PDB file of C-alpha atoms in Angstrom:
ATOM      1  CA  UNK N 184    -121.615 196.013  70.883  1.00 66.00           C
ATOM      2  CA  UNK N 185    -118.323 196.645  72.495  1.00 88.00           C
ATOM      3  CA  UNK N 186    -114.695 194.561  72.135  1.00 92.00           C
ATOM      4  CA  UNK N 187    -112.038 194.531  74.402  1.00 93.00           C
ATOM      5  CA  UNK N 188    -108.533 194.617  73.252  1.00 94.00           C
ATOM      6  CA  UNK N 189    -105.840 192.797  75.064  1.00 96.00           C
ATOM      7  CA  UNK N 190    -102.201 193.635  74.362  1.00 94.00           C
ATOM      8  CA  UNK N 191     -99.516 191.003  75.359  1.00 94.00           C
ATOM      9  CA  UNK N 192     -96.519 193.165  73.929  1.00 88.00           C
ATOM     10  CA  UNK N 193     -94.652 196.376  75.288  1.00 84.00           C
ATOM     11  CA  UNK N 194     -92.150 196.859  72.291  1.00 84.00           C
ATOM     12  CA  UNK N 195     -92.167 201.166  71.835  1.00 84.00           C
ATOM     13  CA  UNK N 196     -92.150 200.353  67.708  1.00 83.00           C
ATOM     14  CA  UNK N 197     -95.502 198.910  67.582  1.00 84.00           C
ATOM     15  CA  UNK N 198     -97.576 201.631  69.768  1.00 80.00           C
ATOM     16  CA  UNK N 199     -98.177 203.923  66.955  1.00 78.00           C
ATOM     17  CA  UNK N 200    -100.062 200.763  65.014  1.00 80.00           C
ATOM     18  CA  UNK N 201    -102.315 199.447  67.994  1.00 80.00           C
ATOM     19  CA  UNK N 202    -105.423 201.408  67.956  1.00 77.00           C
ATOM     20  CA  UNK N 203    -105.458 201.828  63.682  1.00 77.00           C
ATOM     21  CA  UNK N 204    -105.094 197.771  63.329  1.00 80.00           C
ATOM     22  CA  UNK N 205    -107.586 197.171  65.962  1.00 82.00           C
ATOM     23  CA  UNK N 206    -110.283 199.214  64.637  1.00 78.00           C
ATOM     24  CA  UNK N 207    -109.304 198.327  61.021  1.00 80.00           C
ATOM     25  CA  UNK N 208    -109.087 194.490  61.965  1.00 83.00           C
ATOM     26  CA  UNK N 209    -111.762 194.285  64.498  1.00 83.00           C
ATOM     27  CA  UNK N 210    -114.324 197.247  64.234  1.00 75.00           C
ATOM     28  CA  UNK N 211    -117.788 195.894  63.776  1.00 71.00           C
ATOM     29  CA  UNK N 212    -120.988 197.606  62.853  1.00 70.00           C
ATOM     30  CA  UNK N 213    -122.421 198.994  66.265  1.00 68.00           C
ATOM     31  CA  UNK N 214    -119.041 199.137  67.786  1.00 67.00           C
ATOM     32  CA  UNK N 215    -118.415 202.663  70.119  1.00 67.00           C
ATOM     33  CA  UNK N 216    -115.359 202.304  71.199  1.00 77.00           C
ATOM     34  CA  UNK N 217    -112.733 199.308  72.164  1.00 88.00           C
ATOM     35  CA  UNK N 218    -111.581 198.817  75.551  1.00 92.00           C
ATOM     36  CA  UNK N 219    -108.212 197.807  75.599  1.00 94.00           C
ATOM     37  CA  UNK N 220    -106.004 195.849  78.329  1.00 96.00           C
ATOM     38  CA  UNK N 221    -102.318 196.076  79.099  1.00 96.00           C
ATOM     39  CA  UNK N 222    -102.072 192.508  81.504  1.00 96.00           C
ATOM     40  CA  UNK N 223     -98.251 192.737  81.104  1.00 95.00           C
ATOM     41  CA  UNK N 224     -98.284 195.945  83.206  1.00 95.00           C
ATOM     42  CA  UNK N 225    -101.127 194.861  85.352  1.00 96.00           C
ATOM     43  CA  UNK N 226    -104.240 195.847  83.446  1.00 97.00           C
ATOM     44  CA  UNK N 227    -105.668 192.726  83.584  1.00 97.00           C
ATOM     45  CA  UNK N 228    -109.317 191.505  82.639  1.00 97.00           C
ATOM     46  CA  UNK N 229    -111.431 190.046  84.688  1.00 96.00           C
ATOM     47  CA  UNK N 230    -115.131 189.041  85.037  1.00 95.00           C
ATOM     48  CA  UNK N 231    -115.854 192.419  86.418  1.00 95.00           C
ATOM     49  CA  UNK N 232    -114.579 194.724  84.107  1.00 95.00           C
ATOM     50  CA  UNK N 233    -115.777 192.689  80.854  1.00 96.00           C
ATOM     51  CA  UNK N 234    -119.187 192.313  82.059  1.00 94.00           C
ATOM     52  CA  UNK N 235    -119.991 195.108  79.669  1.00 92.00           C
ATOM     53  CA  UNK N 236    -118.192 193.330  76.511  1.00 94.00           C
ATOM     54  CA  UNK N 237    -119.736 191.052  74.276  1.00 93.00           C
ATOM     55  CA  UNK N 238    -116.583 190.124  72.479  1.00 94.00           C
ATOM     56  CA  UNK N 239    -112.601 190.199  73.371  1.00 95.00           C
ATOM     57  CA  UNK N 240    -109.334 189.494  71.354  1.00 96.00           C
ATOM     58  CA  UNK N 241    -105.768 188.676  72.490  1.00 96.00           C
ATOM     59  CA  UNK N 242    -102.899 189.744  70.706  1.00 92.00           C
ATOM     60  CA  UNK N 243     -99.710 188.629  69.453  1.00 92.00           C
ATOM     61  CA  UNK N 244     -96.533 189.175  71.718  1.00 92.00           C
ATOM     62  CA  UNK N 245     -92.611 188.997  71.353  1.00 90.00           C
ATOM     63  CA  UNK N 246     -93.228 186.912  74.541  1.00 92.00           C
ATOM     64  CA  UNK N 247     -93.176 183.154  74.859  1.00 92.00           C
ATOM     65  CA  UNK N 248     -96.373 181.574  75.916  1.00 94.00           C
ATOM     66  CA  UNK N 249     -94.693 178.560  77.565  1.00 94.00           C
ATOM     67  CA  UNK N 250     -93.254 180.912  79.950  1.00 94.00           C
ATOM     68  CA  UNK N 251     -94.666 181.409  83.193  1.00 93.00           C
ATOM     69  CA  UNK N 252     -94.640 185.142  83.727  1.00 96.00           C
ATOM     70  CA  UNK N 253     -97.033 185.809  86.875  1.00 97.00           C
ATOM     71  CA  UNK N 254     -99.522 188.019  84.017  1.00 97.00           C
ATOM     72  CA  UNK N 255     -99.539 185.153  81.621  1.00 97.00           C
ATOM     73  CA  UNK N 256    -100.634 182.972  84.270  1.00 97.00           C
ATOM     74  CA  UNK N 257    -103.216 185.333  85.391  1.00 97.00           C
ATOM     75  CA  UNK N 258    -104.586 185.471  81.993  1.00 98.00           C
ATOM     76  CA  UNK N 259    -105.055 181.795  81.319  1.00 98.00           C
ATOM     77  CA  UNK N 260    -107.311 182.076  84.426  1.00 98.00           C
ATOM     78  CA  UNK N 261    -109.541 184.735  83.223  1.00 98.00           C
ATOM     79  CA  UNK N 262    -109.792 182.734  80.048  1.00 98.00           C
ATOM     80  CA  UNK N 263    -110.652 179.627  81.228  1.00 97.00           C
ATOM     81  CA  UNK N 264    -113.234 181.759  83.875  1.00 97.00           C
ATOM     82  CA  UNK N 265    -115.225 182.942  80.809  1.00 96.00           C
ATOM     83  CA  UNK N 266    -115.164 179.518  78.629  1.00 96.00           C
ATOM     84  CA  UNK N 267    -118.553 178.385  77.919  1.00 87.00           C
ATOM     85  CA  UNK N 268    -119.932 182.216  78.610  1.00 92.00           C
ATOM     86  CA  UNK N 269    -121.719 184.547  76.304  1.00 94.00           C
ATOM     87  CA  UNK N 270    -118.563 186.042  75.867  1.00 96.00           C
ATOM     88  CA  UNK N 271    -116.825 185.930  72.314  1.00 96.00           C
ATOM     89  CA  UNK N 272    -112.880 185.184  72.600  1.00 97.00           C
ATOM     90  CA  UNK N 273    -110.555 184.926  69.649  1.00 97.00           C
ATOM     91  CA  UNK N 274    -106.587 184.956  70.002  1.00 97.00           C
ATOM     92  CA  UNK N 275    -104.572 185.452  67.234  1.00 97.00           C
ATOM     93  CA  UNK N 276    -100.235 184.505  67.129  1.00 96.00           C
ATOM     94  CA  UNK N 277     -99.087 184.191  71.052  1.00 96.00           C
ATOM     95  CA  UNK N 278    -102.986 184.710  71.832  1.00 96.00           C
ATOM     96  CA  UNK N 279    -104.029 181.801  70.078  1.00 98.00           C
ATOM     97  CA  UNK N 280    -100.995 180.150  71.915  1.00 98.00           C
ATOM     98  CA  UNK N 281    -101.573 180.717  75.285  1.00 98.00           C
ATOM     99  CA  UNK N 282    -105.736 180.403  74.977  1.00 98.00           C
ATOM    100  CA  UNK N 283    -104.540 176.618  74.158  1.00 98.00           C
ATOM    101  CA  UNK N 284    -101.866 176.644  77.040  1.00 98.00           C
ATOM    102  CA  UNK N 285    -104.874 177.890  79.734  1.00 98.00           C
ATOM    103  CA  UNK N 286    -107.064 174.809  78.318  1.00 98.00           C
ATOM    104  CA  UNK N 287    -104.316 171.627  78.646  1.00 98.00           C
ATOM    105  CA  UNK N 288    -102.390 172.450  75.231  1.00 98.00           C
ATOM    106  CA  UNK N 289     -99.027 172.564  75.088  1.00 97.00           C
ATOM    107  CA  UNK N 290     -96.805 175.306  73.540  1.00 97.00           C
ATOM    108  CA  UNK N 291     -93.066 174.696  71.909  1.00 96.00           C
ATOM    109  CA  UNK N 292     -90.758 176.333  69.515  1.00 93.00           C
ATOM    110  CA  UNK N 293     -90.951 174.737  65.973  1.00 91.00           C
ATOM    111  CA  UNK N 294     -88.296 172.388  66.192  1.00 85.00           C
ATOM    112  CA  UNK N 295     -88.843 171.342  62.610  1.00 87.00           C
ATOM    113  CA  UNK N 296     -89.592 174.423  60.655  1.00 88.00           C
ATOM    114  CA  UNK N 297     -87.632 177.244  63.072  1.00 89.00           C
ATOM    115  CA  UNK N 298     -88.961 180.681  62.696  1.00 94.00           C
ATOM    116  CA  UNK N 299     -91.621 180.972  60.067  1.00 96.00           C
ATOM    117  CA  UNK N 300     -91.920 184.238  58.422  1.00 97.00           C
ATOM    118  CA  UNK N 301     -93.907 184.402  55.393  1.00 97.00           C
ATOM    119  CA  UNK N 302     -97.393 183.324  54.373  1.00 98.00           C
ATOM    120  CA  UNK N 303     -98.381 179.441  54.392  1.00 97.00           C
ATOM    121  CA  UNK N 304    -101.612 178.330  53.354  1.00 98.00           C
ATOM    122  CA  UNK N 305    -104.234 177.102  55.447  1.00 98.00           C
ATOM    123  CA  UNK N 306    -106.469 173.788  55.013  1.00 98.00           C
ATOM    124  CA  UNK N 307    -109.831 174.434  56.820  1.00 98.00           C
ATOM    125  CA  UNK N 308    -111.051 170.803  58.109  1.00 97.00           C
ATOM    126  CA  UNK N 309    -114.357 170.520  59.772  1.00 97.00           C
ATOM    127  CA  UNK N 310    -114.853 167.685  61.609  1.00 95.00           C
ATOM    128  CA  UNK N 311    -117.814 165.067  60.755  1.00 94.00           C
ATOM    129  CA  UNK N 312    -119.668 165.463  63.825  1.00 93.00           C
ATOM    130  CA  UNK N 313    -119.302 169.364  63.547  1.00 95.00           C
ATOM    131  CA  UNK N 314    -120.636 169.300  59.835  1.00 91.00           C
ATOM    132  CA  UNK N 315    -123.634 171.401  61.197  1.00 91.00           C
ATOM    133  CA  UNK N 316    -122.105 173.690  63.805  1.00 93.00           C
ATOM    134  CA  UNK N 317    -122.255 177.097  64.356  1.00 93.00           C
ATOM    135  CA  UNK N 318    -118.509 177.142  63.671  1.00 95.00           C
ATOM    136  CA  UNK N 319    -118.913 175.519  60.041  1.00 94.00           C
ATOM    137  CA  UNK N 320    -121.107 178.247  58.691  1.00 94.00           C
ATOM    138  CA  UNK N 321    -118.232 180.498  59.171  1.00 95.00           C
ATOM    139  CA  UNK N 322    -115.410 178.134  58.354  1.00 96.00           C
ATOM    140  CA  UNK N 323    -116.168 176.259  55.273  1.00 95.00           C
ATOM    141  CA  UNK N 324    -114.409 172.195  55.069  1.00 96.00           C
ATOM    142  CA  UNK N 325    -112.422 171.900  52.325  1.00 96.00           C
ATOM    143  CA  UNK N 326    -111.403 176.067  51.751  1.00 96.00           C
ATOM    144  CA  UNK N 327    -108.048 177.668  52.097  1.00 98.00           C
ATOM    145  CA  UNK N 328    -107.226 180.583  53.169  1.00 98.00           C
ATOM    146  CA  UNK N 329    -103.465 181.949  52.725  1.00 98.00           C
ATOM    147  CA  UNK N 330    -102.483 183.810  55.742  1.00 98.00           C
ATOM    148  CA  UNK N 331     -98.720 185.435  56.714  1.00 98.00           C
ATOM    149  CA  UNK N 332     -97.159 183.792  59.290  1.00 97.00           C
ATOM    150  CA  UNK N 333     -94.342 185.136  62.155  1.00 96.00           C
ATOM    151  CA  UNK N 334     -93.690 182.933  65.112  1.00 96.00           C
ATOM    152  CA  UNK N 335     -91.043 180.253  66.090  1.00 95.00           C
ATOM    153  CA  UNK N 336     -93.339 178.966  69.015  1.00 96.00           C
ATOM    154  CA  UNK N 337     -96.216 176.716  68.129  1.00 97.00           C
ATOM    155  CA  UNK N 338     -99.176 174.959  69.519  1.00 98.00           C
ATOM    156  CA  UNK N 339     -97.773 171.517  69.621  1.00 97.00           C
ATOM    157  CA  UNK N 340    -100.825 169.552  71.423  1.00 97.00           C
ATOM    158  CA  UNK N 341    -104.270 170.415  71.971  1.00 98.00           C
ATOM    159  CA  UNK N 342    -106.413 170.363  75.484  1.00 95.00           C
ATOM    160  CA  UNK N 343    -109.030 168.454  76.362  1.00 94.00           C
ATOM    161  CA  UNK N 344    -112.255 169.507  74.468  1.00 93.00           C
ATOM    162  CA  UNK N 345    -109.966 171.306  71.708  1.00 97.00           C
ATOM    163  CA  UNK N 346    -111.356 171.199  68.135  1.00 97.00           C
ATOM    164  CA  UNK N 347    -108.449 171.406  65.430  1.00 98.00           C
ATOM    165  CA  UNK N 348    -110.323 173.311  62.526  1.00 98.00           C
ATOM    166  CA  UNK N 349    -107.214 174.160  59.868  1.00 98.00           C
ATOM    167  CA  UNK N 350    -103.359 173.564  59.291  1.00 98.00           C
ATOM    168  CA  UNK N 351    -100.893 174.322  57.246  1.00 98.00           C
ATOM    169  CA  UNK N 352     -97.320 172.426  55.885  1.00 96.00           C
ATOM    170  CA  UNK N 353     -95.658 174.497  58.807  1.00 96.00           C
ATOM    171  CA  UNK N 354     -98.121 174.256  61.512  1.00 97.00           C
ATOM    172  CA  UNK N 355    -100.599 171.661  62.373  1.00 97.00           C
ATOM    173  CA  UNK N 356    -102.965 173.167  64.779  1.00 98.00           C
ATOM    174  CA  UNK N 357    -103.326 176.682  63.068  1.00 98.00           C
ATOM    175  CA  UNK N 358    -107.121 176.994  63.932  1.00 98.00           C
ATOM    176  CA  UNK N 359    -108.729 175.727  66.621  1.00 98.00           C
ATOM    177  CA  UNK N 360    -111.950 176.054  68.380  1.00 98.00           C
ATOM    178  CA  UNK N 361    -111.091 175.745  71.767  1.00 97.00           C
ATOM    179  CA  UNK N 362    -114.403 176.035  73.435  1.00 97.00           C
ATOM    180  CA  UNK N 363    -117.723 177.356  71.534  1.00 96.00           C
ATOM    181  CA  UNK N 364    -117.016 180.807  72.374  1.00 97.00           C
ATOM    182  CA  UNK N 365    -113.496 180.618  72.266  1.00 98.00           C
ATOM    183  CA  UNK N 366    -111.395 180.576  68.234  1.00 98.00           C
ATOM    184  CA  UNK N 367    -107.938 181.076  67.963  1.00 98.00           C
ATOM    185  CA  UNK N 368    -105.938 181.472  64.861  1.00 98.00           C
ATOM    186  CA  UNK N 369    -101.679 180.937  64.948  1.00 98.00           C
ATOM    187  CA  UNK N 370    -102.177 183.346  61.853  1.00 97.00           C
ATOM    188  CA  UNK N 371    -101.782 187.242  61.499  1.00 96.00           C
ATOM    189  CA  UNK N 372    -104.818 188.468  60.079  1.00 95.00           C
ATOM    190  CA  UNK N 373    -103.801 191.601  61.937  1.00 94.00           C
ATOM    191  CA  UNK N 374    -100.760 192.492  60.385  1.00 94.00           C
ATOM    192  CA  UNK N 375     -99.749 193.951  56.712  1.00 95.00           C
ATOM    193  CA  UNK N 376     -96.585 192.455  54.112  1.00 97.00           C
ATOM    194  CA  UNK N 377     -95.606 195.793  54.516  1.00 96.00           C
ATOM    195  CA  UNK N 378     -95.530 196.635  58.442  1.00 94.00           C
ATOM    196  CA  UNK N 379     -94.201 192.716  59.227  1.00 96.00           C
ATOM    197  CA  UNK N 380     -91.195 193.756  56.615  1.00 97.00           C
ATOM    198  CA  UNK N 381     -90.865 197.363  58.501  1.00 95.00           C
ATOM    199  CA  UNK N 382     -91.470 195.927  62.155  1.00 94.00           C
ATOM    200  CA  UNK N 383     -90.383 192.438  62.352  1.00 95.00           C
ATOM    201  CA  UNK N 384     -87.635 191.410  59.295  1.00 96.00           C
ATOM    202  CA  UNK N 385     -85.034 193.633  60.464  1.00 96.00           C
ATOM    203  CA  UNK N 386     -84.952 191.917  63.972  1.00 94.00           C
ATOM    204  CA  UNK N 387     -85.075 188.617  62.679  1.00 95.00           C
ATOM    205  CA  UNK N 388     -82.121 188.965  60.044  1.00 96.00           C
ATOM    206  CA  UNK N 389     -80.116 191.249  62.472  1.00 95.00           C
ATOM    207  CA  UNK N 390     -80.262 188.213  65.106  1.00 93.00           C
ATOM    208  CA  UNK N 391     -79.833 185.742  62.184  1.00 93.00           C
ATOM    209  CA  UNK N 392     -83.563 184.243  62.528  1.00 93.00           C
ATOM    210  CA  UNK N 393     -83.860 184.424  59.075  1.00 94.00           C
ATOM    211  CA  UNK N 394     -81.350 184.527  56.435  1.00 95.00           C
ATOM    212  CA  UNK N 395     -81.459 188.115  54.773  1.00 96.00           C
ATOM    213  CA  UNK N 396     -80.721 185.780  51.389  1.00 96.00           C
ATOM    214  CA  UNK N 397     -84.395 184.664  51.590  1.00 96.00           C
ATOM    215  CA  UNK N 398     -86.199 188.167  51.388  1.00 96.00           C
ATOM    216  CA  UNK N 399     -87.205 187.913  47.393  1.00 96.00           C
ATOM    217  CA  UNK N 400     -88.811 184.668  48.255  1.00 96.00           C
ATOM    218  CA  UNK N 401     -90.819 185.760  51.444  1.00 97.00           C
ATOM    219  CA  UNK N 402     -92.056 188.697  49.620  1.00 97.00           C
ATOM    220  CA  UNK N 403     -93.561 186.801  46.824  1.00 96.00           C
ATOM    221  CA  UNK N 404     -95.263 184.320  49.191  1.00 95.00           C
ATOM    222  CA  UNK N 405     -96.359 187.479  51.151  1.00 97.00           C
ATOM    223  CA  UNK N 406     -98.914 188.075  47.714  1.00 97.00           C
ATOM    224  CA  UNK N 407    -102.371 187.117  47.257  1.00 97.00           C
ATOM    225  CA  UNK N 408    -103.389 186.778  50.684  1.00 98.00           C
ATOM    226  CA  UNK N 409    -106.563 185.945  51.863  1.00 98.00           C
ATOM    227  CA  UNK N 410    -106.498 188.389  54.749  1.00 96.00           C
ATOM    228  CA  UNK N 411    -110.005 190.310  54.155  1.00 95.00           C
ATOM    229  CA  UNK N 412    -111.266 186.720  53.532  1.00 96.00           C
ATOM    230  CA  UNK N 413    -109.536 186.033  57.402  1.00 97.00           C
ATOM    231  CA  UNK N 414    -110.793 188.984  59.121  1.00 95.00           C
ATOM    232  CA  UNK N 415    -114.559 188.325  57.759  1.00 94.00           C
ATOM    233  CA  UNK N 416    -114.453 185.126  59.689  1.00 96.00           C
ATOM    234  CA  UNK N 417    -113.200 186.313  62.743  1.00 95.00           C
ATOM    235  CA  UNK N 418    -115.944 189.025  62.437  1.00 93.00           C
ATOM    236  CA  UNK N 419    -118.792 186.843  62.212  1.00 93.00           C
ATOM    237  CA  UNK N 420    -117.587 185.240  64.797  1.00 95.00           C
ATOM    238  CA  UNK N 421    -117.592 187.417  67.661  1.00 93.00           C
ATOM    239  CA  UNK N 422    -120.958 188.779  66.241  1.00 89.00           C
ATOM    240  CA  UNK N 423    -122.520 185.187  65.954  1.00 79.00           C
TER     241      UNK N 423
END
């Protein structure tokens, strides 16, 4: 087995985490090595070079997805080349928003809601006529998973074909399976209380995002998490 990596973000304070979340997030069992992609300084994928992949994930990003920044454009292409392929996709944060974007969804800022920063649970709700999918082995109807959040931009409508598979209060389309090889989560299983209060808070509050006032709160919805839980479903996906 062998995963690609693709990075959508350049910011200097999150190199020294890439590789040790990767292979703590996304390491499987028969794994060698990951082969990771920089698209935002031209290392894109492509057909070629992830013939030898059976599985690739797309990152979070600072970046918009509703932008149209020539690499962002370039990636909903390879995505939408490998839909219905052998190959496993999942995108997590600005992945899982411009995987949707590529496939007729539309992305927007959370007009209701603003930046979310926290944890929010998530429903998980299997459709009827999916009741005996591949996909609902993994994702069980009716569970929840609680899951931090950090985005202002959300998937506002789904494409053609789209499956929506769990929201929360703050998010509708949190997980959806976009094709049968494709899953995206608006969720960070990726990320730790910890590093998001290191990394990301201090950015927020110093561009008044978030009110600093809030902190206590967001750190005791940032307990109890179902993150293992999280990552164990993305897992058996791309093995599956």
């Amino acid at each position: 087995m062998k995963t690609g990596i693709i990075i959508c973000g350049d910011a200097p304070k999150w190199k020294p985490f890439i590789m040790q979340l990767s292979k703590k997030c996304y390491f499987r069992e028969g794994d060698k090595e990951f082969r990771y992609f920089y698209p935002i300084h031209g290392d894109m994928p492509n057909l070629e070079n992830t013939a030898e992949l059976d599985s690739i994930v797309c990152s979070g990003s600072a970046k918009s997805a509703y932008d149209d920044d020539p690499w962002m454009l370039q990636l909903c292409e390879f995505f939408k080349s490998v839909a219905d392929t052998k190959l496993k996709v999942y995108g997590s944060c600005f992945g899982h928003q411009l995987i949707n974007k590529a496939f007729g969804g539309s992305v927007t800022r959370n007009v209701d809601h603003g930046f979310i920063f926290g944890a929010d649970e998530i429903k998980i709700n299997i459709p009827e006529d999916m009741a005996n999918s591949a996909i609902s082995k993994i994702l069980v109807d009716g569970t929840k998973l609680n899951m931090l959040q950090s985005h202002m931009d959300e998937v506002a409508t789904l494409g053609e074909g789209a499956q929506l598979l769990g929201s929360s209060d703050r998010c509708v389309n949190e997980i959806v399976l976009v094709r049968d090889n494709i899953l995206t989560m608006q969720c960070h299983a990726d990320l730790t209380p910890e590093l998001m209060m290191q990394n990301i808070w201090p950015a927020l509050t110093g561009r008044g995002a978030i009110d600093p006032a809030d902190k206590e709160k967001i750190e005791a919805e940032m307990t109890n998490l179902d993150t293992e839980k999280c990552l164990d479903i993305v897992r058996a996906f791309l093995e599956g």
